Amino acid sequence: MNKATRKAIIAGNWKMNKTRPEAKALLTELAPMVADVKSVEIVACVPFTNLETALAATEGTNIKIGAENCHFEKSGAFTGEISADMLAEMGVEYVVLGHSERRQYFAETDETVNKRTKAALEAGLKPIVCVGELLWERECNITEEVIARQIKLDFFGISADDLKKCVIAYEPVWAIGTGKTATADQAEEVCAFIRDTLAKLYGADVAETITIQYGGSMNAANAAELVSKKNVDGGLIGGASLKAADFTTIIKAAEVG
Ligand code: PGA
C-alpha cells in the first residue's frame, strides 16, 4: 500500500457467527494483542445482535465496530430490517455493504447497494462497499468490465467528499471462503484497476486517498504479501477474523506492509 496517502484498514467480517458471550470473549482476547497498533485501523464487523456487546467490549480500545448491512430506508414497514440511523445511534462506525453473499443469497443489486451506501453516508457511517467478479466472469475475461460497472453503479450520485468516507473491498467471489486466494499480483491488478476507475470518475487526487482492501481467504500466512502491493490497502477478513491470533498476525502484517 501507499502509506504516504492512505491508512491501512483491516476489517473482520464475522458473517453469521458468534453468540454474545463468544463475541465478548473474542474481542476481549483480541484487544490487548493489538493495543500497540497505531498505523492500521482495526474494525470488527459483527452480527446485529452482537453490536452492543462488541461496542462495550471494545470501549477505550483501538478496535472500531461495524455492522454487516443496513437498509436504505430511514424507517417504516420493512420487517426484519435495520436502518443506518439505528446503527449510527449505537455508536457503530462502519457498515459492510454489497457483500457477495448478500448479492448472491439475498438478491441485492447494484441499485440497492447504491441506495444503502447513500443511506449509510447520510447517517454518518463509513461504508465498506464490496465488489468482485464471479469465477465464470474471470474465465470469460470480463473482470474489468464487471468491476467498472459495479463501481459506477454502486457509487452513482455520490460526491467526492462522500466517496472519501468510503472503503472499497475487492472480493473476487471465487476466493471467498474457498481457501482459494487471489495471488498478490491478481489482487494488485484489480485494486489498481479500481483506483484507475475512480480516477476517471473523481480525479486522480481523490482516487489516491481511497482505501481499497482485498478480501477472500486472506489469512495469517498470505496477508503480508497481499498488503505489500501498492494498491492493496488492507483486507476484509472472514474466517481468519474469528481467531484472535490469526487476526492479530494479519493486522501486524499490514502495519509493516
Ligand atoms: P473469507 O471471507 O476471508 O472467509 O474468505 C471474506 C469475506 O467474505 O469478506
Short mmCIF file of C-alpha atoms and ligand atoms in Angstrom, two decimals:
data_model
loop_
_atom_site.label_atom_id
_atom_site.label_comp_id
_atom_site.label_asym_id
_atom_site.label_seq_id
_atom_site.Cartn_x
_atom_site.Cartn_y
_atom_site.Cartn_z
CA MET A 1 0.00 0.00 0.00
CA ASN A 2 0.98 3.62 -0.32
CA LYS A 3 1.43 4.73 3.27
CA ALA A 4 2.01 8.35 2.34
CA THR A 5 -1.57 8.84 1.22
CA ARG A 6 -3.65 6.11 2.83
CA LYS A 7 -4.11 4.30 6.13
CA ALA A 8 -4.43 0.52 6.07
CA ILE A 9 -7.74 -0.82 7.28
CA ILE A 10 -8.06 -4.42 8.41
CA ALA A 11 -11.70 -5.32 8.97
CA GLY A 12 -13.10 -8.59 10.21
CA ASN A 13 -16.37 -9.76 8.70
CA TRP A 14 -17.77 -12.21 11.20
CA LYS A 15 -20.75 -13.14 8.99
CA MET A 16 -23.33 -15.27 10.86
CA ASN A 17 -21.00 -16.36 13.64
CA LYS A 18 -20.70 -15.85 17.40
CA THR A 19 -23.23 -15.54 20.18
CA ARG A 20 -22.88 -12.56 22.52
CA PRO A 21 -20.67 -14.36 25.10
CA GLU A 22 -18.50 -15.66 22.25
CA ALA A 23 -18.26 -12.18 20.74
CA LYS A 24 -17.23 -10.71 24.08
CA ALA A 25 -14.62 -13.42 24.60
CA LEU A 26 -13.07 -12.93 21.14
CA LEU A 27 -12.86 -9.13 21.42
CA THR A 28 -11.57 -9.27 24.99
CA GLU A 29 -8.83 -11.63 23.84
CA LEU A 30 -8.03 -9.52 20.77
CA ALA A 31 -7.88 -6.06 22.37
CA PRO A 32 -4.61 -6.44 24.34
CA MET A 33 -2.97 -8.28 21.44
CA VAL A 34 -3.41 -5.28 19.12
CA ALA A 35 -3.28 -2.47 21.69
CA ASP A 36 0.08 -1.21 20.41
CA VAL A 37 -1.05 -0.99 16.76
CA LYS A 38 -1.21 2.61 15.57
CA SER A 39 -0.77 2.69 11.80
CA VAL A 40 -3.64 0.31 10.98
CA GLU A 41 -7.34 0.95 11.52
CA ILE A 42 -8.81 -2.18 13.11
CA VAL A 43 -12.51 -2.93 12.59
CA ALA A 44 -14.73 -5.84 13.61
CA CYS A 45 -17.97 -6.10 11.61
CA VAL A 46 -20.31 -8.26 13.63
CA PRO A 47 -23.90 -9.55 13.51
CA PHE A 48 -26.55 -7.04 14.61
CA THR A 49 -27.23 -8.99 17.81
CA ASN A 50 -23.57 -8.59 18.84
CA LEU A 51 -23.23 -4.86 18.23
CA GLU A 52 -23.99 -3.65 21.73
CA THR A 53 -21.77 -6.30 23.30
CA ALA A 54 -18.98 -5.55 20.83
CA LEU A 55 -19.17 -1.79 21.44
CA ALA A 56 -18.97 -2.34 25.20
CA ALA A 57 -16.12 -4.85 24.91
CA THR A 58 -14.03 -2.51 22.75
CA GLU A 59 -14.71 0.76 24.57
CA GLY A 60 -11.43 2.61 25.11
CA THR A 61 -9.54 0.32 22.71
CA ASN A 62 -8.31 0.89 19.16
CA ILE A 63 -10.89 -1.55 17.72
CA LYS A 64 -13.78 0.01 15.80
CA ILE A 65 -17.10 -1.74 15.34
CA GLY A 66 -19.06 -2.21 12.15
CA ALA A 67 -22.31 -3.84 11.07
CA GLU A 68 -22.68 -6.25 8.16
CA ASN A 69 -25.50 -4.49 6.30
CA CYS A 70 -28.15 -1.81 6.63
CA HIS A 71 -31.40 -0.98 4.87
CA PHE A 72 -31.71 2.04 2.63
CA GLU A 73 -34.92 3.49 4.04
CA LYS A 74 -34.79 5.60 7.18
CA SER A 75 -37.66 3.79 8.90
CA GLY A 76 -41.01 2.21 8.15
CA ALA A 77 -42.72 -1.07 7.30
CA PHE A 78 -39.66 -3.20 6.49
CA THR A 79 -39.99 -6.14 8.84
CA GLY A 80 -36.67 -7.61 9.87
CA GLU A 81 -34.55 -4.76 8.57
CA ILE A 82 -32.16 -2.38 10.36
CA SER A 83 -31.66 1.25 9.32
CA ALA A 84 -28.41 3.19 9.11
CA ASP A 85 -29.69 5.62 11.75
CA MET A 86 -30.25 2.76 14.19
CA LEU A 87 -26.62 1.72 13.77
CA ALA A 88 -25.19 5.22 13.98
CA GLU A 89 -27.14 5.98 17.15
CA MET A 90 -25.49 2.97 18.84
CA GLY A 91 -22.01 4.23 18.07
CA VAL A 92 -21.35 1.87 15.18
CA GLU A 93 -18.80 3.40 12.80
CA TYR A 94 -18.59 1.12 9.75
CA VAL A 95 -21.02 -0.96 7.72
CA VAL A 96 -20.28 -3.63 5.11
CA LEU A 97 -22.46 -3.17 2.02
CA GLY A 98 -22.95 -5.22 -1.12
CA HIS A 99 -21.12 -8.27 0.16
CA SER A 100 -21.28 -11.01 -2.47
CA GLU A 101 -23.22 -13.23 -0.06
CA ARG A 102 -25.88 -10.51 0.16
CA ARG A 103 -25.90 -10.19 -3.63
CA GLN A 104 -25.97 -13.98 -4.13
CA TYR A 105 -28.38 -15.18 -1.45
CA PHE A 106 -30.48 -12.09 -0.70
CA ALA A 107 -30.98 -10.66 -4.18
CA GLU A 108 -29.15 -7.41 -3.56
CA THR A 109 -28.34 -5.45 -6.67
CA ASP A 110 -26.04 -2.57 -7.54
CA GLU A 111 -29.07 -0.34 -7.34
CA THR A 112 -29.84 -1.29 -3.73
CA VAL A 113 -26.13 -1.21 -2.83
CA ASN A 114 -26.07 2.36 -4.16
CA LYS A 115 -29.14 3.28 -2.09
CA ARG A 116 -27.70 1.62 1.03
CA THR A 117 -24.38 3.44 0.56
CA LYS A 118 -26.16 6.78 0.32
CA ALA A 119 -28.28 5.99 3.40
CA ALA A 120 -25.20 4.93 5.38
CA LEU A 121 -23.32 8.10 4.43
CA GLU A 122 -26.28 10.25 5.35
CA ALA A 123 -26.35 8.63 8.79
CA GLY A 124 -22.64 9.30 9.25
CA LEU A 125 -21.48 5.69 8.85
CA LYS A 126 -18.40 4.67 6.85
CA PRO A 127 -19.46 2.16 4.20
CA ILE A 128 -17.21 -0.73 3.21
CA VAL A 129 -18.56 -1.40 -0.28
CA CYS A 130 -17.74 -4.83 -1.71
CA VAL A 131 -17.20 -5.53 -5.39
CA GLY A 132 -15.90 -8.61 -7.15
CA GLU A 133 -16.28 -10.90 -10.12
CA LEU A 134 -17.60 -14.47 -10.29
CA LEU A 135 -15.23 -17.23 -11.42
CA TRP A 136 -17.18 -17.53 -14.67
CA GLU A 137 -16.75 -13.83 -15.34
CA ARG A 138 -12.99 -14.04 -14.74
CA GLU A 139 -12.76 -17.03 -17.06
CA CYS A 140 -14.64 -15.08 -19.72
CA ASN A 141 -12.11 -12.25 -19.36
CA ILE A 142 -14.64 -9.66 -18.29
CA THR A 143 -13.33 -8.98 -14.75
CA GLU A 144 -12.59 -5.34 -15.53
CA GLU A 145 -15.99 -4.78 -17.15
CA VAL A 146 -17.76 -6.30 -14.15
CA ILE A 147 -15.75 -4.27 -11.64
CA ALA A 148 -16.10 -0.99 -13.56
CA ARG A 149 -19.86 -1.50 -13.80
CA GLN A 150 -20.14 -2.20 -10.05
CA ILE A 151 -18.05 0.85 -9.15
CA LYS A 152 -20.02 3.13 -11.47
CA LEU A 153 -23.41 1.88 -10.24
CA ASP A 154 -22.62 1.43 -6.53
CA PHE A 155 -21.22 4.98 -6.27
CA PHE A 156 -23.62 6.66 -8.70
CA GLY A 157 -24.56 10.14 -7.45
CA ILE A 158 -22.06 10.03 -4.58
CA SER A 159 -19.86 13.13 -4.26
CA ALA A 160 -16.09 13.09 -3.99
CA ASP A 161 -16.33 14.22 -0.37
CA ASP A 162 -18.63 11.32 0.43
CA LEU A 163 -16.52 8.84 -1.53
CA LYS A 164 -13.60 9.76 0.73
CA LYS A 165 -15.60 8.38 3.68
CA CYS A 166 -15.99 5.02 1.90
CA VAL A 167 -13.76 1.97 1.80
CA ILE A 168 -13.86 -0.36 -1.18
CA ALA A 169 -13.28 -4.09 -0.70
CA TYR A 170 -12.24 -6.05 -3.77
CA GLU A 171 -13.50 -9.55 -3.10
CA PRO A 172 -13.34 -11.98 -6.02
CA VAL A 173 -16.35 -14.18 -5.38
CA TRP A 174 -14.41 -17.34 -6.23
CA ALA A 175 -11.94 -16.61 -3.41
CA ILE A 176 -14.44 -16.11 -0.58
CA GLY A 177 -14.48 -18.89 1.97
CA THR A 178 -13.00 -21.27 -0.58
CA GLY A 179 -9.39 -21.25 0.59
CA LYS A 180 -8.54 -20.03 -2.93
CA THR A 181 -6.82 -16.68 -2.54
CA ALA A 182 -6.21 -14.42 -5.47
CA THR A 183 -2.47 -14.18 -5.95
CA ALA A 184 -0.97 -10.93 -4.73
CA ASP A 185 -0.48 -9.92 -8.37
CA GLN A 186 -4.12 -10.65 -9.22
CA ALA A 187 -5.27 -8.64 -6.20
CA GLU A 188 -2.97 -5.76 -7.11
CA GLU A 189 -4.12 -5.77 -10.72
CA VAL A 190 -7.79 -5.37 -9.84
CA CYS A 191 -7.22 -2.97 -6.92
CA ALA A 192 -5.17 -0.78 -9.29
CA PHE A 193 -7.95 -1.04 -11.86
CA ILE A 194 -10.48 0.11 -9.24
CA ARG A 195 -8.26 3.09 -8.45
CA ASP A 196 -8.00 3.94 -12.18
CA THR A 197 -11.77 3.72 -12.49
CA LEU A 198 -12.20 6.05 -9.51
CA ALA A 199 -9.62 8.41 -11.02
CA LYS A 200 -11.69 8.65 -14.20
CA LEU A 201 -14.83 9.38 -12.19
CA TYR A 202 -13.45 11.61 -9.43
CA GLY A 203 -9.92 12.61 -10.45
CA ALA A 204 -6.57 11.05 -9.53
CA ASP A 205 -6.15 13.10 -6.34
CA VAL A 206 -9.35 11.70 -4.84
CA ALA A 207 -8.66 8.16 -6.08
CA GLU A 208 -5.24 8.18 -4.37
CA THR A 209 -6.84 8.74 -0.96
CA ILE A 210 -9.35 5.87 -1.10
CA THR A 211 -8.59 2.73 0.90
CA ILE A 212 -9.05 -0.35 -1.29
CA GLN A 213 -8.99 -3.65 0.58
CA TYR A 214 -8.57 -7.17 -0.70
CA GLY A 215 -10.84 -9.89 0.67
CA GLY A 216 -11.18 -13.62 0.00
CA SER A 217 -9.38 -16.30 2.01
CA MET A 218 -6.89 -13.76 3.33
CA ASN A 219 -5.12 -15.31 6.29
CA ALA A 220 -2.14 -15.15 8.61
CA ALA A 221 0.09 -16.82 6.02
CA ASN A 222 -0.73 -14.76 2.93
CA ALA A 223 -1.62 -11.32 4.35
CA ALA A 224 1.90 -9.87 4.30
CA GLU A 225 2.38 -10.49 0.60
CA LEU A 226 -1.06 -9.14 -0.30
CA VAL A 227 -0.70 -5.88 1.64
CA SER A 228 2.83 -5.36 0.32
CA LYS A 229 1.24 -4.48 -3.01
CA LYS A 230 0.99 -0.80 -3.87
CA ASN A 231 -2.78 -0.62 -4.29
CA VAL A 232 -3.84 -3.15 -1.64
CA ASP A 233 -4.59 -1.06 1.45
CA GLY A 234 -5.68 -3.73 3.87
CA GLY A 235 -8.17 -6.53 3.97
CA LEU A 236 -11.71 -7.66 4.67
CA ILE A 237 -11.26 -10.90 6.52
CA GLY A 238 -13.90 -13.58 7.05
CA GLY A 239 -12.82 -16.90 8.53
CA ALA A 240 -9.44 -15.73 9.86
CA SER A 241 -11.03 -12.84 11.78
CA LEU A 242 -12.73 -15.35 14.09
CA LYS A 243 -9.42 -16.32 15.68
CA ALA A 244 -7.68 -13.61 17.72
CA ALA A 245 -4.16 -14.86 16.98
CA ASP A 246 -4.68 -15.09 13.20
CA PHE A 247 -6.44 -11.74 13.03
CA THR A 248 -3.59 -10.15 15.03
CA THR A 249 -1.00 -11.57 12.62
CA ILE A 250 -2.90 -10.07 9.68
CA ILE A 251 -3.17 -6.68 11.41
CA LYS A 252 0.55 -6.67 12.20
CA ALA A 253 1.38 -7.63 8.62
CA ALA A 254 -0.48 -4.52 7.46
CA GLU A 255 1.49 -2.39 9.92
CA VAL A 256 4.67 -3.42 8.18
CA GLY A 257 3.25 -3.59 4.66
P1 PGA B 1 -13.11 -15.25 3.85
O1 PGA B 1 -14.29 -14.17 3.69
O2 PGA B 1 -11.93 -14.49 4.41
O3 PGA B 1 -13.66 -16.26 4.82
O4 PGA B 1 -12.84 -15.82 2.50
C1 PGA B 1 -14.02 -12.87 3.24
C2 PGA B 1 -15.31 -12.10 3.15
O5 PGA B 1 -16.31 -12.69 2.74
O6 PGA B 1 -15.36 -10.90 3.47
#
